Coordinates of C-alpha atoms in Angstrom, one line a residue:
Chain A
M1 CA 23.2 3.6 14.0
P2 CA 22.1 6.7 12.0
L3 CA 19.7 8.9 13.9
F4 CA 17.4 11.7 12.9
S5 CA 15.6 14.1 15.3
K6 CA 13.1 16.8 14.5
F7 CA 12.7 19.6 17.2
W8 CA 9.8 22.0 17.1
R9 CA 10.8 25.3 18.8
Q10 CA 9.1 28.6 19.4
Q11 CA 10.9 31.8 18.4
N12 CA 12.2 32.2 22.0
G13 CA 13.7 28.7 21.8
A14 CA 11.1 27.1 24.0
S15 CA 9.7 23.7 22.9
D16 CA 6.6 23.8 20.8
P17 CA 4.5 20.7 21.4
Q18 CA 1.5 22.1 19.6
R19 CA 3.4 22.3 16.3
L20 CA 4.5 18.7 16.6
R21 CA 0.9 17.8 17.4
A22 CA -0.3 19.6 14.3
A23 CA 2.4 18.3 11.9
G24 CA 3.0 14.8 13.3
A25 CA 6.2 13.0 12.8
A26 CA 6.8 14.1 9.3
L27 CA 10.0 14.0 7.2
Q28 CA 11.0 14.3 3.5
V29 CA 10.8 11.1 1.5
E30 CA 12.1 10.2 -1.9
I31 CA 10.2 7.5 -3.7
A32 CA 11.9 5.7 -6.6
V33 CA 11.5 2.6 -8.8
P34 CA 13.1 -0.5 -7.4
P35 CA 16.7 -1.1 -8.3
Q36 CA 15.8 -4.4 -10.1
L37 CA 13.5 -2.4 -12.4
A38 CA 16.0 0.4 -12.9
A39 CA 18.6 -2.2 -14.0
A40 CA 16.1 -3.9 -16.4
L41 CA 15.1 -0.5 -17.9
Q42 CA 18.8 0.4 -18.4
Q43 CA 19.5 -2.9 -20.1
A44 CA 16.5 -2.4 -22.4
G45 CA 17.8 1.1 -23.2
Q46 CA 14.7 2.8 -21.7
P47 CA 14.8 5.8 -19.5
I48 CA 14.6 5.4 -15.7
P49 CA 11.8 7.6 -14.2
A50 CA 13.1 10.4 -11.9
P51 CA 12.3 9.9 -8.2
H52 CA 9.5 11.8 -6.6
I53 CA 10.2 13.8 -3.4
G54 CA 7.4 14.7 -0.9
L55 CA 6.4 14.5 2.7
A56 CA 6.0 11.3 4.6
I57 CA 4.3 10.9 8.0
I58 CA 5.2 8.2 10.5
D59 CA 1.9 6.3 11.3
T60 CA 2.3 3.8 14.1
G61 CA -1.3 2.8 13.6
A62 CA -0.6 1.4 10.2
S63 CA 0.7 -2.1 9.9
V64 CA 2.1 -1.5 6.4
T65 CA 3.4 1.6 4.5
T66 CA 1.1 3.4 2.1
V67 CA 2.1 5.5 -0.9
D68 CA 0.0 7.9 -3.0
V69 CA -1.2 6.1 -6.1
A70 CA -0.6 9.1 -8.3
V71 CA 3.1 9.1 -7.3
L72 CA 3.5 5.4 -8.0
N73 CA 1.7 5.7 -11.4
G74 CA 3.9 8.8 -12.1
L75 CA 7.0 6.6 -11.7
G76 CA 5.6 4.3 -14.4
L77 CA 5.0 1.5 -11.9
S78 CA 2.2 -1.1 -12.2
P79 CA 0.6 -3.0 -9.4
T80 CA 2.2 -6.4 -8.5
G81 CA -0.5 -7.7 -6.1
T82 CA -3.2 -6.8 -3.7
A83 CA -3.5 -6.6 0.1
N84 CA -6.5 -7.0 2.4
V85 CA -7.0 -3.8 4.4
A86 CA -9.4 -3.8 7.4
T87 CA -12.3 -1.4 7.5
P88 CA -14.5 -0.3 10.4
S89 CA -17.1 -2.9 9.3
T90 CA -16.4 -6.7 9.4
T91 CA -15.3 -6.8 5.8
S92 CA -11.9 -5.9 4.4
V93 CA -11.2 -4.3 1.1
Q94 CA -8.5 -5.1 -1.4
Q95 CA -6.0 -2.4 -2.2
P96 CA -3.2 -2.7 -4.9
I97 CA 0.4 -3.3 -3.9
Y98 CA 3.3 -1.8 -5.7
A99 CA 7.1 -2.3 -5.3
C100 CA 9.3 0.8 -4.8
I101 CA 12.2 2.1 -2.8
L102 CA 12.0 4.8 -0.1
S103 CA 14.9 7.1 1.0
F104 CA 15.0 10.1 3.2
P105 CA 16.9 13.1 1.7
G106 CA 18.4 15.6 4.2
T107 CA 18.7 12.9 6.9
P108 CA 21.4 10.4 7.7
L109 CA 18.8 7.6 7.6
P110 CA 19.6 4.8 5.1
A111 CA 17.3 4.1 2.2
I112 CA 14.8 1.3 2.6
P113 CA 16.1 -0.9 -0.3
F114 CA 12.8 -2.6 -1.3
N115 CA 9.3 -2.1 -0.2
Q116 CA 5.9 -3.6 -1.0
V117 CA 3.6 -0.7 -0.3
I118 CA -0.1 -0.3 -0.4
A119 CA -1.4 2.3 -2.9
S120 CA -4.1 4.7 -2.0
Q121 CA -5.1 8.4 -2.4
L122 CA -3.3 10.5 0.1
A123 CA -3.3 13.9 -1.5
G124 CA -6.0 15.1 1.0
L125 CA -3.6 14.4 3.9
G126 CA -0.9 16.7 2.5
C127 CA 1.6 13.8 2.2
V128 CA 2.7 11.2 -0.3
A129 CA 3.5 8.4 2.1
L130 CA 2.4 7.0 5.5
I131 CA 5.4 5.1 7.0
G132 CA 3.9 2.0 8.7
R133 CA 5.1 -0.6 11.1
D134 CA 6.6 -2.7 8.3
I135 CA 9.4 -0.1 8.2
L136 CA 9.3 0.8 11.9
Q137 CA 10.0 -2.8 12.8
G138 CA 13.6 -2.2 11.7
C139 CA 14.1 1.0 13.7
M140 CA 13.7 2.8 17.0
F141 CA 11.1 5.6 17.1
V142 CA 10.6 8.0 20.0
Y143 CA 7.8 10.6 20.1
N144 CA 8.3 13.1 22.9
G145 CA 5.1 15.1 22.7
V146 CA 5.9 17.1 25.9
E147 CA 9.1 18.5 24.4
G148 CA 7.9 18.7 20.8
I149 CA 10.6 16.3 19.6
W150 CA 10.6 13.0 17.7
T151 CA 13.5 10.8 16.9
V152 CA 13.9 7.9 14.5
S153 CA 17.0 5.6 14.3
F154 CA 17.5 2.8 11.8
Chain B
M1 CA -9.0 -4.0 -12.6
A2 CA -5.3 -4.6 -13.2
L3 CA -4.2 -8.2 -12.4
E4 CA -7.7 -9.6 -12.5
T5 CA -6.6 -12.5 -14.7
E6 CA -3.5 -13.2 -12.6
I7 CA -5.4 -13.2 -9.3
A8 CA -8.2 -15.4 -10.7
Y9 CA -5.5 -17.8 -12.0
F10 CA -3.7 -17.8 -8.6
N11 CA -7.0 -18.6 -6.8
E12 CA -7.6 -21.5 -9.3
M13 CA -4.1 -22.9 -8.7
K14 CA -3.8 -22.1 -5.0
A15 CA -4.5 -25.7 -3.7
K16 CA -1.8 -27.2 -6.0
L17 CA 0.6 -24.4 -5.2
L18 CA 0.0 -24.9 -1.4
D19 CA 0.7 -28.6 -1.7
A20 CA 4.1 -28.1 -3.5
H21 CA 5.4 -24.6 -2.5
E22 CA 3.7 -23.4 0.7
G23 CA 5.5 -20.2 2.0
Q24 CA 7.2 -19.5 -1.3
Y25 CA 6.4 -16.7 -3.8
V26 CA 4.9 -17.3 -7.2
L27 CA 5.3 -15.0 -10.2
I28 CA 2.3 -15.0 -12.5
K29 CA 1.7 -13.2 -15.8
G30 CA -1.7 -13.7 -17.5
R31 CA -2.6 -17.4 -17.0
E32 CA 1.0 -18.5 -16.8
I33 CA 3.1 -19.3 -13.8
I34 CA 6.5 -17.9 -14.6
G35 CA 8.2 -19.3 -11.6
V36 CA 8.2 -20.0 -7.8
F37 CA 10.9 -18.4 -5.6
P38 CA 12.0 -18.7 -2.0
A39 CA 12.1 -14.8 -1.6
Y40 CA 9.9 -12.2 -3.0
E41 CA 12.9 -10.1 -4.1
E42 CA 13.9 -12.9 -6.5
A43 CA 10.3 -13.1 -8.0
Y44 CA 10.4 -9.3 -8.5
E45 CA 13.8 -9.4 -10.2
V46 CA 12.6 -12.0 -12.7
G47 CA 9.3 -10.1 -13.2
F48 CA 11.0 -6.8 -13.9
Q49 CA 13.6 -8.4 -16.2
R50 CA 10.8 -10.0 -18.3
F51 CA 8.0 -7.5 -18.1
L52 CA 9.6 -4.2 -17.2
Q53 CA 6.8 -1.8 -16.2
A54 CA 3.9 -4.0 -17.3
P55 CA 1.7 -5.5 -14.5
F56 CA 2.6 -8.9 -13.1
L57 CA 1.6 -10.7 -9.9
V58 CA 3.9 -11.7 -7.1
K59 CA 2.0 -13.6 -4.4
Q60 CA 3.1 -15.5 -1.3
I61 CA 1.6 -19.0 -1.3
I62 CA -0.1 -19.1 2.1
E63 CA -3.5 -20.5 3.2
K64 CA -4.9 -17.3 4.7
E65 CA -3.6 -13.9 3.7
P66 CA -3.2 -11.4 6.6
T67 CA -5.4 -8.3 6.9
E68 CA -3.4 -5.1 7.1
Q69 CA -4.4 -2.3 9.5
V70 CA -4.3 1.2 8.1
P71 CA -6.8 3.2 10.2
L72 CA -6.6 6.3 8.0
L73 CA -7.5 4.3 4.9
A74 CA -10.3 2.6 6.9
L75 CA -11.7 6.0 7.7
H76 CA -11.6 6.9 4.1
F77 CA -13.4 3.7 3.1
Q78 CA -16.1 4.3 5.8
R79 CA -16.7 7.9 4.5
A80 CA -16.9 6.6 0.9
A81 CA -19.5 4.1 2.0
I82 CA -21.6 6.7 3.8
Q83 CA -21.7 9.1 0.9

């Protein structure tokens, strides 16, 4: 089972829980067009958009993964549906859904072969994706705030 | 809004689709049902083959759609509503 851990350390080697608190469980993510679309584009003789690399934050509060809409549009993707997203009031709002694949360069974690993700504006958060429980349901995730370590295993 | 036509058509056809295909996935483009599939990956495959990067709708045929929880987005919507 591939495993990835991120340790936050001070210069003297001591654990640094404050840096983990500030950064969250963040890792590099590569967002690409789904393989079915890549194959169809190739068959049609059209170029396959280059993947986008950015930062993802694991968000255990989110039931579904969210990706920045500018990244999805930059890949030439179009929405393929909508999802109801709860708001603090009693009503929910509809957000567009896109299909894409997520992989994690620089880690041994396997790519998530196909995702339906919610699109939203995440630029203000300094990340391009929030990894939700739809992906976490297939892995083990340990957040050790005391030692400044988090671990994920798919 | 993208998919406005497809979503409206899905809502129009929902009762019939529920009767015949509950739990499956429908692929819609414009006001045409392209097909109904047991898995959403299959619906996407056909959608991408036929329409490449153009919008199309893939929807699970269920009575009540779930509401997703994304607290960070909820906060964003709340702030937008206040401003």
